[in-house]
Coordinates of C-alpha atoms in Angstrom, one line a residue:
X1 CA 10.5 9.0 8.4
X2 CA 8.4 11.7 7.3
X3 CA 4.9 12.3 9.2
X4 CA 2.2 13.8 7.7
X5 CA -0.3 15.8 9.8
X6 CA -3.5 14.4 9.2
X7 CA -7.1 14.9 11.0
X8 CA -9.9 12.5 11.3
X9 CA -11.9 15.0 9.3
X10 CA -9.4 14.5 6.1
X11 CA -9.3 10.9 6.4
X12 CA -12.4 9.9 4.0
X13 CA -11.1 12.0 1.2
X14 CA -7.4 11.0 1.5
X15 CA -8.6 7.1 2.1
X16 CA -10.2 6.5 -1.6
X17 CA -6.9 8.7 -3.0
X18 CA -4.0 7.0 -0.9
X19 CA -5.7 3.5 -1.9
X20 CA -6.0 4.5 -5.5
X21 CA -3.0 5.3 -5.7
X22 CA -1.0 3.6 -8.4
X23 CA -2.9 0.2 -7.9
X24 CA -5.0 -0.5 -5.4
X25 CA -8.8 -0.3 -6.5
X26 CA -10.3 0.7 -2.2
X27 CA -14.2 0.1 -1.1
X28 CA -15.2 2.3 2.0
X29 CA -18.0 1.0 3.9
X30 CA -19.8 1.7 7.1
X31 CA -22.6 -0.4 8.5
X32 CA -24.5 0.0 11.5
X33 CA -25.4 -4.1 11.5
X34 CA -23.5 -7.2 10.9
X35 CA -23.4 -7.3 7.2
X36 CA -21.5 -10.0 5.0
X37 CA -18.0 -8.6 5.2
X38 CA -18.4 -8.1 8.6
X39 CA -19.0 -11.9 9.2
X40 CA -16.1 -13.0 7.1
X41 CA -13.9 -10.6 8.2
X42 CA -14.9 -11.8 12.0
X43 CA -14.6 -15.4 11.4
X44 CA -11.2 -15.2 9.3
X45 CA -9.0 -18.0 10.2
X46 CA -6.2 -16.9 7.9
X47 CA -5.4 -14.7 9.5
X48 CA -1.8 -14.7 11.9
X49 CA -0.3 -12.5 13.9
X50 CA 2.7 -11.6 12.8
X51 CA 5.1 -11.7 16.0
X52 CA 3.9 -15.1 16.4
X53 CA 2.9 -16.7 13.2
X54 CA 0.2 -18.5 14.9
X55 CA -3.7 -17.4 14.2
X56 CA -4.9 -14.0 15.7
X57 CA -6.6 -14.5 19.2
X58 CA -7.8 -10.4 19.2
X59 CA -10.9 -10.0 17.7
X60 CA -10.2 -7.8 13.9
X61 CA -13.6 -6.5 14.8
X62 CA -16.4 -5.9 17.4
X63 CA -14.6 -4.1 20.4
X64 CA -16.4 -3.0 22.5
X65 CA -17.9 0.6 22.2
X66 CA -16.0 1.4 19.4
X67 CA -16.0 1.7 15.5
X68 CA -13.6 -0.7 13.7
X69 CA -11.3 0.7 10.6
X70 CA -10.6 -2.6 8.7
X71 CA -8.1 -2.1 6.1
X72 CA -6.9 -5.1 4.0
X73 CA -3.7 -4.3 2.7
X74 CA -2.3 -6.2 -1.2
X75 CA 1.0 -7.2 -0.6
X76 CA 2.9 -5.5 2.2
X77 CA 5.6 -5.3 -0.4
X78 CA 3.1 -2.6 -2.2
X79 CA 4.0 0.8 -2.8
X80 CA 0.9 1.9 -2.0
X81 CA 0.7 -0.5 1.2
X82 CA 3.6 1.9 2.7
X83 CA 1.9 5.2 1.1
X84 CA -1.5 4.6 2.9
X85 CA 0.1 3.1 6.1
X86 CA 1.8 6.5 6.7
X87 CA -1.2 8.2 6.5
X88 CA -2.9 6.1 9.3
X89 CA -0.1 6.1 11.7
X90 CA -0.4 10.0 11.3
X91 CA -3.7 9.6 11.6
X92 CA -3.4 7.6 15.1
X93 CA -4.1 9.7 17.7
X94 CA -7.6 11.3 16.0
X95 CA -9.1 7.4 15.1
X96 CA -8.0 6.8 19.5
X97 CA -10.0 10.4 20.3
X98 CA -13.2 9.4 17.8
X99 CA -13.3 5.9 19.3
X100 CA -12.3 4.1 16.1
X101 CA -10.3 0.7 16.6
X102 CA -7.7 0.2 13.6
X103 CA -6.9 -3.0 12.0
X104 CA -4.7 -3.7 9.1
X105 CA -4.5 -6.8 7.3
X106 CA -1.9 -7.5 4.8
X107 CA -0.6 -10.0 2.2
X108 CA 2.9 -11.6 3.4
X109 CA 4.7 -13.2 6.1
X110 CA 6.2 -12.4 9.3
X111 CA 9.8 -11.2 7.9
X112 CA 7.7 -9.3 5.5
X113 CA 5.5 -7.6 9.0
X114 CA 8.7 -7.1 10.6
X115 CA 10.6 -4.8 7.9
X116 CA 6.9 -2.9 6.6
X117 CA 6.2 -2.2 10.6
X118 CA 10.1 -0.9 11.0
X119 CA 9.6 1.4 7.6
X120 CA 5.9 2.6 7.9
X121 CA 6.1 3.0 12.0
X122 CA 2.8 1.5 11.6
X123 CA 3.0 -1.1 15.5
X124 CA 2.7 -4.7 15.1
X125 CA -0.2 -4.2 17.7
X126 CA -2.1 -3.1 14.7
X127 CA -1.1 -5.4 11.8
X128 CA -1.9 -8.9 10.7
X129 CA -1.4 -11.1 7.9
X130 CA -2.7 -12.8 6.0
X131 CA 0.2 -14.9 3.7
X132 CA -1.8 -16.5 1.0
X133 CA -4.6 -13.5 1.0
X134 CA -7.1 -16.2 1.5
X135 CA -9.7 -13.3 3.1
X136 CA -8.9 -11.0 0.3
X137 CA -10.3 -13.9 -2.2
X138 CA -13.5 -14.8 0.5
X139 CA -14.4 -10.8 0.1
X140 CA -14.2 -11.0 -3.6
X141 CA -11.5 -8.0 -3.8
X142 CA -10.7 -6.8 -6.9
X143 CA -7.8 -8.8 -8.9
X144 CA -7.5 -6.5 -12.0
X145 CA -8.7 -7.0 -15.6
X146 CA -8.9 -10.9 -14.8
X147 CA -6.2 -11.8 -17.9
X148 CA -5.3 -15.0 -18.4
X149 CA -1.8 -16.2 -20.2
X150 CA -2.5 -17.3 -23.9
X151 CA -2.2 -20.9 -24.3
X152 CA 0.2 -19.7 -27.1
X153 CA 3.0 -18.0 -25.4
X154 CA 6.0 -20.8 -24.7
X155 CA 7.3 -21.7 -21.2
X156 CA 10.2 -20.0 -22.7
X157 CA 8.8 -16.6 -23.1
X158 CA 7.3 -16.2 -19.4
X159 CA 10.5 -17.6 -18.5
X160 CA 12.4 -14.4 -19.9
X161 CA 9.8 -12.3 -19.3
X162 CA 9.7 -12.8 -15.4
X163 CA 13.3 -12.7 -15.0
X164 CA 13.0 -9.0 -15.7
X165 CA 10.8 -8.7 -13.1
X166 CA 11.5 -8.3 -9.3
X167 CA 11.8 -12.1 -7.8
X168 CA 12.5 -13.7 -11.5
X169 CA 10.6 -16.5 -12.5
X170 CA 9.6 -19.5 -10.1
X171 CA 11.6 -22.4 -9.7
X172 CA 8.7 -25.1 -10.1
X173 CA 7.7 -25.0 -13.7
X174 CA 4.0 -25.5 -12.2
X175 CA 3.8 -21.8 -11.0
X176 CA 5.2 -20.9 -13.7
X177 CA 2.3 -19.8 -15.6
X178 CA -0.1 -19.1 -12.5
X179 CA 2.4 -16.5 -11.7
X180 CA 3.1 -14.6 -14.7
X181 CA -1.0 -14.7 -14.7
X182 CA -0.7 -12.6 -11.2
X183 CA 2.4 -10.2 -12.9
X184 CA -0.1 -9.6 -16.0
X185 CA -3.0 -8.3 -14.2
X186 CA -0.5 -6.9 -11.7
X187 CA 1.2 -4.7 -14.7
X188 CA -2.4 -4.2 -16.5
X189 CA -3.6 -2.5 -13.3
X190 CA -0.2 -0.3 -13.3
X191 CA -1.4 0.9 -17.0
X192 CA -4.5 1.7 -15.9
X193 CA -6.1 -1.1 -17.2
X194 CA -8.9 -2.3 -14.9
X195 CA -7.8 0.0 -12.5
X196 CA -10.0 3.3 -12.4
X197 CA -8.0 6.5 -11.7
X198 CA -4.6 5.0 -11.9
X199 CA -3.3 7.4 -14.0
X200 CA -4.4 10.4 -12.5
X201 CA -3.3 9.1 -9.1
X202 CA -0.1 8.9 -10.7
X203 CA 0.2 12.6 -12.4
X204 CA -0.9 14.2 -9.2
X205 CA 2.3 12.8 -7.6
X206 CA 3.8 15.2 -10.2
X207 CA 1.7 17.9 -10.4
X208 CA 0.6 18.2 -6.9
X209 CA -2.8 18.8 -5.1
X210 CA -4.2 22.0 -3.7
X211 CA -6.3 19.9 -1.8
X212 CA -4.0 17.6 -0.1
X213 CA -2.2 18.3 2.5
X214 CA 2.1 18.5 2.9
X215 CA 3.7 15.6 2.9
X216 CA 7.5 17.3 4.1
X217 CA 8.5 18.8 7.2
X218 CA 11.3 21.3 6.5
X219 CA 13.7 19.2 8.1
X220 CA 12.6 15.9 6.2
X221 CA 15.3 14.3 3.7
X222 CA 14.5 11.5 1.2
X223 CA 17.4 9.6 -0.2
X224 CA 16.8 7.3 -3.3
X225 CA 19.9 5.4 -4.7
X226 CA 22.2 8.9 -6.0
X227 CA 19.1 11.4 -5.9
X228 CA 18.8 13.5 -2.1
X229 CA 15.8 15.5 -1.8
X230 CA 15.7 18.4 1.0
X231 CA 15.5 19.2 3.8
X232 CA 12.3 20.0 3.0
X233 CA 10.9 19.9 -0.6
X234 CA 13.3 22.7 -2.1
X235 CA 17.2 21.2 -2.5
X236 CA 17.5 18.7 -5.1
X237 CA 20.9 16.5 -5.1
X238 CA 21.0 13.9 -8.5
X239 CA 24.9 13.0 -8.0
X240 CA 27.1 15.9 -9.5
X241 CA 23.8 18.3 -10.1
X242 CA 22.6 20.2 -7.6
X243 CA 19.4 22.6 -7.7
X244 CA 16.6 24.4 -5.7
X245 CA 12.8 24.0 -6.8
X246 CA 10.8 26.6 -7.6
X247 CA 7.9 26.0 -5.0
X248 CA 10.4 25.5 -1.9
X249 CA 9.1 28.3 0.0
X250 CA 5.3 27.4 -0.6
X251 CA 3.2 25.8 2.4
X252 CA -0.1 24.1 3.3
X253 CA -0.8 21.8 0.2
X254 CA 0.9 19.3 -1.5
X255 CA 3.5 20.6 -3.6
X256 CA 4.5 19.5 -7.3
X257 CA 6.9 16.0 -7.2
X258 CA 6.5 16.3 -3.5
X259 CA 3.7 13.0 -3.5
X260 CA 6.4 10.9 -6.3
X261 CA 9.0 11.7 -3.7
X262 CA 7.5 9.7 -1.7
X263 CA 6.1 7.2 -3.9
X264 CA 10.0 6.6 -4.9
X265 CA 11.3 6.4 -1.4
X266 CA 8.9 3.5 -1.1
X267 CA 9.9 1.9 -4.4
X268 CA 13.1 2.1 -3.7
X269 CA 12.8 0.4 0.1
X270 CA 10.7 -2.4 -1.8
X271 CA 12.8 -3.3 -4.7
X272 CA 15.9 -3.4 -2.6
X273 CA 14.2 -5.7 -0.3
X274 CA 11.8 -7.7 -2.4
X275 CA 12.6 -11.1 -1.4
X276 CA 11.8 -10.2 2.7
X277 CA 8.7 -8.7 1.7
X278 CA 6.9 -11.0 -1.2
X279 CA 7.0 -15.0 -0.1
X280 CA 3.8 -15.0 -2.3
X281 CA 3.9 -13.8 -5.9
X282 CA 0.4 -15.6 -6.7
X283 CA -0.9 -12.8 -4.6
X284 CA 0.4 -9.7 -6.6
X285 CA -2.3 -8.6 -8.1
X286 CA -4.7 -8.9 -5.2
X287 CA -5.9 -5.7 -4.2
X288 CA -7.4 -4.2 -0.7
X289 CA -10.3 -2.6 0.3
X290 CA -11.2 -0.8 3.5
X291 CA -14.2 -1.5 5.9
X292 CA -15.5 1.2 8.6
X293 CA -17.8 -0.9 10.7
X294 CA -19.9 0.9 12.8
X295 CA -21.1 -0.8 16.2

């Protein structure tokens, strides 16, 4: 799993990016007195831990002499849920030395915890869910454009529709609609639609960041279905071809495809797992948002 080194000091401007990326629309707050979000957030009850599936007894905020990161994750079964998550678990050590306690909520069940906790390295300690992302609708996160299904496309069409989409369409015909509703803002948002910056989030993947940092160690290897990329960012494997990037030698910013190598690790680890990580396709196109509270 690759690592990248990350300091407290680079956390606010890779937060809004990591978050941005792709889908997720990301609010960074800090309040030095109980505000609204901080109330809800305190007095969630939908929120389980997911070792247990029963309702968190640790408090998701208000430690003692410390700050509280709250980040509310969209469906663990997110690209960009995994994307973020590996920037706070490199980030660990320098949120424990500024006194900041991290909590991450997101949308799924405990199978879904179990497998994003094994991929992201991200410890259950940390994570809680929330299945039906009942707190993401009491903090009015963002949902997209806010489409609805015209009255005038058949049963028929959503039918074929979802069934090219991961999970195929529901079995009860009531969720039928309900759910290609969620898929529609879902796929809006991945156009850009409704979701500012999507689309140069996406082309910086490609064209890389001077301003970001590395994402590769040397020895780091992604594997996606018959593509192998390294060690490192240079050898390029896509079954019979074979070939060495330009840029393998540069260091200390984020290279060119070096961010969509990533991104298609992820996507690949998601689609190949869908039905552990989404129990809840109503909540697809529920986004996050994340909260710095300080005490």
């Amino acid at each position: 799993m690759m690592r990248p080194s990350v300091s407290l000091t680079a956390l606010p401007l890779l937060i809004p990016r990591v978050v941005a990326s792709g889908l997720v629309i990301s609010a960074v707050s800090a309040f030095s007195a109980p505000s609204p979000a901080y109330e809800t957030i305190r007095t969630a009850n939908s929120v389980l831990d997911p070792r247990t599936g029963q309702q968190v007894t640790r408090p998701l905020v208000g430690k003692p002499n410390k700050k509280s990161l709250v980040v509310l994750l969209p469906q663990l079964g997110e690209f960009d849920s995994s994307e973020y998550c590996e920037f706070l678990v490199a980030a660990n050590d320098a949120l424990d030395k500024a006194d900041i306690d991290l909590k991450v909520i997101g949308i799924g069940d405990e199978l879904a915890a179990a497998e994003f906790c094994s991929f992201t390295g991200l410890s259950p300690d940390v994570l809680s869910i929330d299945p039906k992302g009942e707190l993401h609708g009491d903090l009015n996160l963002h949902v997209g454009p806010n489409f609805d299904v015209p009255d005038g496309v058949s049963d028929d069409v959503l039918t074929f529709a979802l069934n090219q989409l991961p999970g195929g369409a529901p079995d009860d015909e009531e969720m039928l609609r309900p759910v290609a509703r969620a898929w529609l803002n879902y796929l809006a948002m991945c156009a850009g639609i409704g979701a500012p910056g999507t689309l140069r989030e996406i082309l910086r993947g490609y064209f890389g960041d001077k301003k970001a940092p590395e994402r590769f160690r040397d020895d780091d290897v992604v594997k996606a279905g018959f593509i192998t990329i390294g060690p490192g960012v240079g050898p390029v494997k896509m079954g019979p071809i074979q070939y060495n990037q330009w840029f393998e030698d540069e260091k200390g910013y984020q290279r060119p495809v070096e961010l969509a190598t990533v991104r298609l690790k992820n996507m690949v680890e998601v689609l190949t797992k869908w039905g552990k990580y989404v129990s809840n396709p109503l909540a697809i196109d529920k986004r996050g948002a994340t909260y710095l509270f300080d005490e």
